[in-house]
């Protein structure tokens, strides 16, 4: 008997209050790592009407003008007019930063970190910056090895922002997208509901009332956002697909004026849209010694290569760490019944072929030097529209460079 169900994921635009905070936090990280790759960073940001608060713990030799950096990022996002209730030029920026706790820092040895290549013994002596659990996931539903609902939601939110900046001047930076996908026997078969909520001006051209304004927005978004997003896909909206736009009627008050924002509050948007489990730790504003970030990237890298190699159709990887201890306290592989070889063998493959010690992850994925190699702008680029499945960016944890090697295990097991 076939099983049919819906699965829904959402995305938000770069002008969403929480995403403003994530992008500022990662802009701070980029600036610090560019000057001092050994910077220890845990930057948190809060925004509200006319206010930005930068707080957290930072230990670095870098010299950064935080106020200028904040204003530049806010303007880049699109908050440049006071009429939006939040503006790069007029908002207050408060900075309250401390140094990282020495109790936390003692688990990592900076002198060893400074060398480009560490020995195996040195990798064992550089511990995790905190305890915790992290997950990574991949599946073969889309070319980018992501679940289809979150992939479509991100596509639409990116396109919504492009349209705001290039075509529809009445749109404002704050916005959300949501997609409900029909599944049958675990495979996506259609689109049930598309939802877009986007901030806009009070009036639009000659539209005289709210009803006309909403009709205009809905027509424009179908033409400029939905149609282009689905143009190259096999699965498209059909006659049974609902299309909802600003269901409350209008969305004029938005951004930090409409709702406060906080770094790390969109962790499901950042990852797999709820399709896979999440360890609970946020990414933005944290340097690579924080395993919340680096180990989540490493787990995605592992899952990507397993699925790309054909060893499983879906793969979820969990690791856990103890503060100050280098090797994971546990590694878990779940393939949801799609593995082509025994999961115990998959676990052995992961242990043999992937580096999951914190310093080894940083070294393998080059996480500390990425801002320097990208003109000081790297982590802020993944702070909106997802950290995974980003075909628009060259991300080291998205590579499937081990897939060919791993495929040999599948070939050898088939030959037995």
Tab-separated table of C-alpha atoms in Angstrom:
chain	number	residue	atom	x	y	z
A	1	UNK	CA	0.000	0.000	0.000
A	2	UNK	CA	1.471	3.344	-1.063
A	3	UNK	CA	1.949	6.091	1.493
A	4	UNK	CA	1.090	9.637	0.500
A	5	UNK	CA	1.874	12.707	2.555
A	6	UNK	CA	2.886	16.367	2.451
A	7	UNK	CA	6.126	17.832	3.751
A	8	UNK	CA	6.649	21.577	4.162
A	9	UNK	CA	9.747	23.736	4.566
A	10	UNK	CA	10.206	27.492	4.786
A	11	UNK	CA	12.901	30.001	3.935
A	12	UNK	CA	13.320	33.680	4.740
A	13	UNK	CA	14.915	36.529	2.830
A	14	UNK	CA	18.050	38.379	3.883
A	15	UNK	CA	15.868	41.234	5.155
A	16	UNK	CA	14.125	39.103	7.785
A	17	UNK	CA	15.048	40.422	11.273
A	18	UNK	CA	16.699	37.166	12.385
A	19	UNK	CA	18.649	36.930	9.134
A	20	UNK	CA	19.874	40.510	9.493
A	21	UNK	CA	21.425	39.387	12.774
A	22	UNK	CA	22.965	36.237	11.278
A	23	UNK	CA	24.543	38.224	8.451
A	24	UNK	CA	25.965	40.880	10.767
A	25	UNK	CA	27.374	38.156	13.044
A	26	UNK	CA	29.077	36.428	10.128
A	27	UNK	CA	30.307	39.733	8.687
A	28	UNK	CA	32.054	40.277	12.005
A	29	UNK	CA	33.506	36.761	11.805
A	30	UNK	CA	34.752	37.333	8.250
A	31	UNK	CA	36.405	40.627	9.195
A	32	UNK	CA	38.183	39.111	12.203
A	33	UNK	CA	39.364	35.938	10.437
A	34	UNK	CA	40.636	37.970	7.485
A	35	UNK	CA	43.018	39.878	9.746
A	36	UNK	CA	43.658	37.135	12.301
A	37	UNK	CA	42.807	33.555	11.242
A	38	UNK	CA	43.191	32.393	14.857
A	39	UNK	CA	40.418	34.688	16.106
A	40	UNK	CA	38.010	33.107	18.565
A	41	UNK	CA	34.575	34.474	17.806
A	42	UNK	CA	31.094	34.068	19.244
A	43	UNK	CA	29.301	37.169	17.975
A	44	UNK	CA	25.615	37.619	18.790
A	45	UNK	CA	23.396	40.371	17.401
A	46	UNK	CA	19.974	41.700	18.401
A	47	UNK	CA	17.935	44.118	16.278
A	48	UNK	CA	14.779	46.037	17.042
A	49	UNK	CA	13.220	49.270	15.828
A	50	UNK	CA	16.143	51.660	15.319
A	51	UNK	CA	18.561	49.546	17.388
A	52	UNK	CA	21.391	47.064	16.793
A	53	UNK	CA	23.145	45.415	19.744
A	54	UNK	CA	26.381	43.513	19.107
A	55	UNK	CA	27.383	41.272	21.986
A	56	UNK	CA	29.205	38.016	22.684
A	57	UNK	CA	32.812	36.922	23.234
A	58	UNK	CA	35.741	37.691	20.939
A	59	UNK	CA	39.463	37.093	21.354
A	60	UNK	CA	41.465	38.416	18.402
A	61	UNK	CA	44.430	40.507	17.336
A	62	UNK	CA	42.295	42.054	14.577
A	63	UNK	CA	41.168	45.678	14.666
A	64	UNK	CA	37.602	46.071	13.422
A	65	UNK	CA	35.276	49.059	13.371
A	66	UNK	CA	32.138	47.200	14.386
A	67	UNK	CA	29.801	50.157	13.976
A	68	UNK	CA	30.862	50.813	10.382
A	69	UNK	CA	30.691	47.109	9.573
A	70	UNK	CA	27.139	46.862	10.943
A	71	UNK	CA	25.907	49.880	8.996
A	72	UNK	CA	27.492	48.628	5.776
A	73	UNK	CA	25.810	45.221	6.036
A	74	UNK	CA	22.395	46.717	6.834
A	75	UNK	CA	22.651	49.011	3.792
A	76	UNK	CA	23.736	46.091	1.618
A	77	UNK	CA	20.644	44.147	2.681
A	78	UNK	CA	18.473	47.058	1.610
A	79	UNK	CA	17.489	49.002	4.717
A	80	UNK	CA	18.467	52.446	3.477
A	81	UNK	CA	15.211	54.375	3.902
A	82	UNK	CA	13.919	55.574	7.276
A	83	UNK	CA	10.374	54.985	6.021
A	84	UNK	CA	11.028	51.254	6.478
A	85	UNK	CA	11.316	51.864	10.218
A	86	UNK	CA	14.943	50.744	10.133
A	87	UNK	CA	17.836	52.372	8.300
A	88	UNK	CA	21.582	51.825	8.121
A	89	UNK	CA	22.278	55.530	8.619
A	90	UNK	CA	19.887	56.284	11.467
A	91	UNK	CA	19.840	53.163	13.641
A	92	UNK	CA	21.750	53.126	16.926
A	93	UNK	CA	24.572	50.576	17.146
A	94	UNK	CA	25.644	49.405	20.608
A	95	UNK	CA	28.711	47.176	21.061
A	96	UNK	CA	29.167	45.073	24.210
A	97	UNK	CA	31.836	42.427	23.634
A	98	UNK	CA	33.922	40.365	26.079
A	99	UNK	CA	36.859	38.011	25.576
A	100	UNK	CA	36.376	34.259	25.351
A	101	UNK	CA	36.452	32.445	28.688
A	102	UNK	CA	39.869	31.016	29.497
A	103	UNK	CA	38.134	27.876	30.792
A	104	UNK	CA	36.749	27.224	27.308
A	105	UNK	CA	39.900	28.270	25.446
A	106	UNK	CA	42.172	25.877	27.339
A	107	UNK	CA	40.920	22.923	25.282
A	108	UNK	CA	42.640	24.275	22.164
A	109	UNK	CA	46.370	24.933	21.757
A	110	UNK	CA	46.984	28.000	19.599
A	111	UNK	CA	50.680	27.300	19.067
A	112	UNK	CA	49.808	24.028	17.324
A	113	UNK	CA	46.980	25.612	15.349
A	114	UNK	CA	49.275	28.123	13.691
A	115	UNK	CA	50.963	25.564	11.455
A	116	UNK	CA	49.374	24.778	8.092
A	117	UNK	CA	49.652	21.002	8.557
A	118	UNK	CA	49.299	19.256	11.897
A	119	UNK	CA	50.459	15.753	12.724
A	120	UNK	CA	48.034	13.049	13.788
A	121	UNK	CA	49.190	13.342	17.399
A	122	UNK	CA	48.676	17.111	17.341
A	123	UNK	CA	45.183	16.704	15.921
A	124	UNK	CA	44.422	14.409	18.856
A	125	UNK	CA	45.565	17.059	21.346
A	126	UNK	CA	43.369	19.883	19.996
A	127	UNK	CA	39.976	19.363	21.571
A	128	UNK	CA	36.469	20.462	20.728
A	129	UNK	CA	35.519	23.959	21.875
A	130	UNK	CA	32.361	22.647	23.506
A	131	UNK	CA	30.274	19.540	24.026
A	132	UNK	CA	27.262	18.892	21.845
A	133	UNK	CA	25.609	16.901	19.084
A	134	UNK	CA	25.650	17.780	15.381
A	135	UNK	CA	23.867	16.365	12.329
A	136	UNK	CA	24.472	16.345	8.605
A	137	UNK	CA	22.141	15.104	5.891
A	138	UNK	CA	21.948	14.451	2.158
A	139	UNK	CA	19.447	12.817	-0.180
A	140	UNK	CA	19.065	12.310	-3.909
A	141	UNK	CA	15.786	14.267	-4.316
A	142	UNK	CA	17.567	17.211	-5.984
A	143	UNK	CA	20.836	17.686	-7.909
A	144	UNK	CA	22.271	19.562	-4.921
A	145	UNK	CA	21.474	16.524	-2.707
A	146	UNK	CA	18.968	18.434	-0.590
A	147	UNK	CA	15.345	17.715	0.350
A	148	UNK	CA	13.041	19.222	-2.264
A	149	UNK	CA	10.882	21.383	0.081
A	150	UNK	CA	13.767	23.411	1.523
A	151	UNK	CA	15.511	23.554	-1.856
A	152	UNK	CA	12.427	25.118	-3.471
A	153	UNK	CA	11.798	27.452	-0.536
A	154	UNK	CA	15.373	28.768	-0.762
A	155	UNK	CA	15.144	29.144	-4.522
A	156	UNK	CA	12.056	31.285	-4.130
A	157	UNK	CA	13.449	33.463	-1.340
A	158	UNK	CA	16.619	34.141	-3.376
A	159	UNK	CA	14.535	34.955	-6.425
A	160	UNK	CA	12.237	37.178	-4.356
A	161	UNK	CA	15.256	39.203	-3.247
A	162	UNK	CA	16.595	39.444	-6.804
A	163	UNK	CA	13.220	40.673	-8.024
A	164	UNK	CA	13.048	43.222	-5.192
A	165	UNK	CA	16.422	44.655	-6.142
A	166	UNK	CA	16.061	44.532	-9.925
A	167	UNK	CA	12.382	44.623	-10.938
A	168	UNK	CA	9.674	45.337	-8.352
A	169	UNK	CA	10.626	48.535	-6.558
A	170	UNK	CA	7.557	48.390	-4.319
A	171	UNK	CA	8.891	45.324	-2.488
A	172	UNK	CA	10.795	45.750	0.789
A	173	UNK	CA	13.564	43.580	2.285
A	174	UNK	CA	11.564	41.419	4.729
A	175	UNK	CA	9.999	38.256	3.358
A	176	UNK	CA	9.285	34.552	3.763
A	177	UNK	CA	8.596	31.637	1.440
A	178	UNK	CA	7.119	28.214	2.129
A	179	UNK	CA	6.573	25.143	-0.029
A	180	UNK	CA	4.502	22.010	0.657
A	181	UNK	CA	5.584	19.066	-1.492
A	182	UNK	CA	3.474	15.985	-2.200
A	183	UNK	CA	5.243	12.685	-1.566
A	184	UNK	CA	4.355	9.141	-2.500
A	185	UNK	CA	6.386	6.263	-1.098
A	186	UNK	CA	9.109	8.691	-0.063
A	187	UNK	CA	9.464	10.341	-3.483
A	188	UNK	CA	8.345	13.891	-4.351
A	189	UNK	CA	5.499	13.861	-6.888
A	190	UNK	CA	4.005	17.365	-6.922
A	191	UNK	CA	3.565	20.773	-5.360
A	192	UNK	CA	0.604	21.207	-3.019
A	193	UNK	CA	1.042	24.770	-1.713
A	194	UNK	CA	3.292	27.744	-2.427
A	195	UNK	CA	3.271	30.583	0.085
A	196	UNK	CA	5.044	33.938	-0.192
A	197	UNK	CA	4.852	36.674	2.415
A	198	UNK	CA	6.672	39.816	1.394
A	199	UNK	CA	6.911	43.317	2.760
A	200	UNK	CA	5.745	46.033	0.375
A	201	UNK	CA	4.882	49.708	0.155
A	202	UNK	CA	1.466	50.950	1.257
A	203	UNK	CA	0.448	51.788	-2.311
A	204	UNK	CA	1.539	50.425	-5.678
A	205	UNK	CA	1.203	52.571	-8.770
A	206	UNK	CA	-2.436	53.203	-9.671
A	207	UNK	CA	-3.826	50.551	-7.309
A	208	UNK	CA	-6.413	52.401	-5.272
A	209	UNK	CA	-7.200	50.023	-2.415
A	210	UNK	CA	-5.782	47.063	-0.491
A	211	UNK	CA	-7.608	44.523	-2.660
A	212	UNK	CA	-6.052	45.860	-5.846
A	213	UNK	CA	-2.632	46.060	-4.180
A	214	UNK	CA	-2.774	42.410	-3.124
A	215	UNK	CA	-3.988	41.297	-6.548
A	216	UNK	CA	-1.106	43.177	-8.192
A	217	UNK	CA	1.479	41.633	-5.840
A	218	UNK	CA	0.131	38.120	-6.392
A	219	UNK	CA	0.192	38.454	-10.170
A	220	UNK	CA	3.695	39.959	-10.183
A	221	UNK	CA	5.134	37.307	-7.857
A	222	UNK	CA	3.744	34.446	-9.915
A	223	UNK	CA	5.305	35.889	-13.055
A	224	UNK	CA	8.668	36.990	-11.639
A	225	UNK	CA	9.296	34.551	-8.763
A	226	UNK	CA	7.320	31.316	-9.047
A	227	UNK	CA	7.458	30.756	-12.809
A	228	UNK	CA	11.246	31.280	-13.115
A	229	UNK	CA	11.985	29.070	-10.083
A	230	UNK	CA	10.055	26.101	-11.483
A	231	UNK	CA	10.982	26.632	-15.151
A	232	UNK	CA	13.834	24.096	-15.207
A	233	UNK	CA	12.256	21.519	-12.869
A	234	UNK	CA	10.373	18.339	-13.718
A	235	UNK	CA	8.008	18.836	-10.778
A	236	UNK	CA	5.954	21.993	-11.311
A	237	UNK	CA	2.867	23.630	-9.830
A	238	UNK	CA	-0.361	22.199	-11.316
A	239	UNK	CA	-4.084	22.905	-11.224
A	240	UNK	CA	-4.251	21.544	-7.673
A	241	UNK	CA	-1.456	23.768	-6.368
A	242	UNK	CA	-2.530	26.552	-4.023
A	243	UNK	CA	-0.702	29.870	-4.307
A	244	UNK	CA	-0.958	32.118	-1.256
A	245	UNK	CA	0.477	35.634	-0.971
A	246	UNK	CA	0.416	37.733	2.209
A	247	UNK	CA	-2.532	35.792	3.678
A	248	UNK	CA	-3.298	38.465	6.318
A	249	UNK	CA	-4.048	40.955	3.534
A	250	UNK	CA	-1.008	43.228	3.569
A	251	UNK	CA	2.562	43.345	4.861
A	252	UNK	CA	3.683	46.969	5.099
A	253	UNK	CA	5.292	47.034	8.551
A	254	UNK	CA	8.208	44.620	8.520
A	255	UNK	CA	11.877	44.143	9.304
A	256	UNK	CA	13.079	45.112	12.781
A	257	UNK	CA	10.190	47.572	13.070
A	258	UNK	CA	7.714	44.715	12.841
A	259	UNK	CA	9.608	42.139	14.877
A	260	UNK	CA	12.860	41.910	16.806
A	261	UNK	CA	15.660	39.754	15.429
A	262	UNK	CA	18.281	37.519	17.029
A	263	UNK	CA	21.311	35.594	15.779
A	264	UNK	CA	20.764	31.844	15.527
A	265	UNK	CA	16.982	31.783	15.594
A	266	UNK	CA	16.550	30.313	12.100
A	267	UNK	CA	18.557	27.106	12.483
A	268	UNK	CA	16.015	24.958	10.626
A	269	UNK	CA	16.024	27.385	7.695
A	270	UNK	CA	19.838	27.249	7.821
A	271	UNK	CA	19.925	23.458	7.503
A	272	UNK	CA	17.385	21.026	6.017
A	273	UNK	CA	14.006	22.647	6.574
A	274	UNK	CA	13.023	20.181	9.293
A	275	UNK	CA	13.510	17.185	6.987
A	276	UNK	CA	16.467	16.002	9.041
A	277	UNK	CA	17.239	16.264	12.731
A	278	UNK	CA	19.160	19.189	14.220
A	279	UNK	CA	21.540	19.196	17.161
A	280	UNK	CA	20.334	22.603	18.363
A	281	UNK	CA	23.459	24.698	17.905
A	282	UNK	CA	23.423	27.743	15.636
A	283	UNK	CA	26.158	28.513	13.082
A	284	UNK	CA	26.404	32.253	12.485
A	285	UNK	CA	28.938	34.331	14.366
A	286	UNK	CA	30.988	31.301	15.470
A	287	UNK	CA	34.560	30.624	14.397
A	288	UNK	CA	35.486	27.119	13.149
A	289	UNK	CA	36.729	25.882	16.545
A	290	UNK	CA	33.056	25.811	17.542
A	291	UNK	CA	31.895	22.328	16.570
A	292	UNK	CA	28.295	23.543	16.348
A	293	UNK	CA	29.419	24.973	13.036
A	294	UNK	CA	32.441	23.038	11.803
A	295	UNK	CA	31.211	19.552	12.717
A	296	UNK	CA	27.811	20.240	11.119
A	297	UNK	CA	29.656	21.158	7.928
A	298	UNK	CA	31.766	18.009	8.214
A	299	UNK	CA	28.693	15.819	8.700
A	300	UNK	CA	27.098	17.314	5.590
A	301	UNK	CA	30.341	16.598	3.705
A	302	UNK	CA	30.215	12.959	4.819
A	303	UNK	CA	26.525	12.522	3.959
A	304	UNK	CA	26.999	14.217	0.571
A	305	UNK	CA	29.722	11.824	-0.480
A	306	UNK	CA	27.858	8.731	0.704
A	307	UNK	CA	24.767	9.669	-1.328
A	308	UNK	CA	26.780	10.850	-4.340
A	309	UNK	CA	28.621	7.514	-4.318
A	310	UNK	CA	25.312	5.646	-4.478
A	311	UNK	CA	25.850	3.974	-1.118
A	312	UNK	CA	22.457	5.272	0.078
A	313	UNK	CA	19.566	7.371	-1.239
A	314	UNK	CA	19.314	9.237	2.062
A	315	UNK	CA	21.968	9.598	4.708
A	316	UNK	CA	21.985	11.300	8.093
A	317	UNK	CA	25.190	11.533	10.100
A	318	UNK	CA	25.370	12.405	13.800
A	319	UNK	CA	28.501	13.120	15.814
A	320	UNK	CA	28.926	14.147	19.431
A	321	UNK	CA	31.816	15.795	21.267
A	322	UNK	CA	33.097	16.453	24.775
A	323	UNK	CA	34.712	19.813	25.463
A	324	UNK	CA	38.491	19.606	25.211
A	325	UNK	CA	38.411	16.133	23.617
A	326	UNK	CA	39.383	15.796	19.977
A	327	UNK	CA	37.798	12.572	18.807
A	328	UNK	CA	33.993	12.360	18.623
A	329	UNK	CA	32.429	10.553	21.562
A	330	UNK	CA	30.052	8.902	19.066
A	331	UNK	CA	29.330	8.627	15.336
A	332	UNK	CA	25.935	7.472	14.072
A	333	UNK	CA	24.738	6.737	10.526
A	334	UNK	CA	21.039	6.495	9.552
A	335	UNK	CA	20.014	5.721	5.972
A	336	UNK	CA	16.260	5.185	6.500
A	337	UNK	CA	16.364	1.783	4.837
A	338	UNK	CA	18.004	3.093	1.646
A	339	UNK	CA	21.569	1.839	2.185
A	340	UNK	CA	23.048	-0.371	-0.518
A	341	UNK	CA	25.529	-1.902	1.934
A	342	UNK	CA	25.332	-2.617	5.654
A	343	UNK	CA	25.190	0.508	7.843
A	344	UNK	CA	27.947	-0.950	10.023
A	345	UNK	CA	30.137	-0.966	6.916
A	346	UNK	CA	29.128	2.644	6.215
A	347	UNK	CA	30.234	3.595	9.706
A	348	UNK	CA	33.580	1.888	9.127
A	349	UNK	CA	33.947	3.797	5.828
A	350	UNK	CA	33.293	7.105	7.589
A	351	UNK	CA	35.904	6.380	10.240
A	352	UNK	CA	38.473	5.433	7.597
A	353	UNK	CA	37.910	8.197	5.043
A	354	UNK	CA	36.694	11.300	6.877
A	355	UNK	CA	38.376	13.546	9.427
A	356	UNK	CA	36.034	14.392	12.285
A	357	UNK	CA	38.449	15.788	14.865
A	358	UNK	CA	37.857	19.560	15.202
A	359	UNK	CA	41.322	20.666	14.082
A	360	UNK	CA	41.228	18.067	11.324
A	361	UNK	CA	37.890	19.373	10.055
A	362	UNK	CA	39.269	22.920	9.970
A	363	UNK	CA	42.341	21.672	8.118
A	364	UNK	CA	40.452	19.469	5.634
A	365	UNK	CA	37.793	22.041	4.742
A	366	UNK	CA	40.140	25.034	5.112
A	367	UNK	CA	37.568	26.740	7.328
A	368	UNK	CA	39.920	29.228	8.941
A	369	UNK	CA	41.310	30.780	5.747
A	370	UNK	CA	38.159	30.967	3.635
A	371	UNK	CA	37.457	34.686	4.275
A	372	UNK	CA	41.029	35.582	3.289
A	373	UNK	CA	40.683	33.632	0.056
A	374	UNK	CA	37.366	35.292	-0.798
A	375	UNK	CA	38.265	38.957	-0.295
A	376	UNK	CA	37.085	38.970	3.284
A	377	UNK	CA	33.561	37.856	2.422
A	378	UNK	CA	32.713	34.185	2.936
A	379	UNK	CA	30.695	33.153	5.982
A	380	UNK	CA	28.300	36.070	5.564
A	381	UNK	CA	27.358	34.615	2.169
A	382	UNK	CA	25.867	31.498	3.773
A	383	UNK	CA	24.172	33.435	6.578
A	384	UNK	CA	21.075	33.765	4.370
A	385	UNK	CA	19.423	31.224	2.047
A	386	UNK	CA	20.932	28.176	3.722
A	387	UNK	CA	24.356	26.781	4.540
A	388	UNK	CA	23.857	23.628	2.451
A	389	UNK	CA	22.983	22.836	-1.150
A	390	UNK	CA	24.220	26.239	-2.318
A	391	UNK	CA	24.848	25.734	-6.012
A	392	UNK	CA	25.516	29.474	-6.284
A	393	UNK	CA	28.584	29.233	-4.022
A	394	UNK	CA	31.758	27.145	-3.987
A	395	UNK	CA	31.539	25.592	-0.516
A	396	UNK	CA	34.119	22.997	0.554
A	397	UNK	CA	31.602	20.933	2.553
A	398	UNK	CA	29.409	20.591	-0.560
A	399	UNK	CA	32.096	18.825	-2.575
A	400	UNK	CA	31.672	15.165	-3.508
A	401	UNK	CA	35.364	14.577	-4.153
A	402	UNK	CA	35.391	11.288	-2.215
A	403	UNK	CA	32.397	9.780	-4.018
A	404	UNK	CA	34.412	7.944	-6.676
A	405	UNK	CA	36.576	6.342	-4.020
A	406	UNK	CA	33.577	5.366	-1.896
A	407	UNK	CA	31.781	3.884	-4.908
A	408	UNK	CA	34.395	1.145	-4.953
A	409	UNK	CA	32.808	-0.275	-1.812
A	410	UNK	CA	29.474	-0.570	-3.598
A	411	UNK	CA	31.097	-2.262	-6.603
A	412	UNK	CA	33.017	-4.694	-4.410
A	413	UNK	CA	29.906	-5.619	-2.392
A	414	UNK	CA	27.944	-6.218	-5.632
A	415	UNK	CA	30.654	-8.545	-6.871
A	416	UNK	CA	30.431	-10.758	-3.778
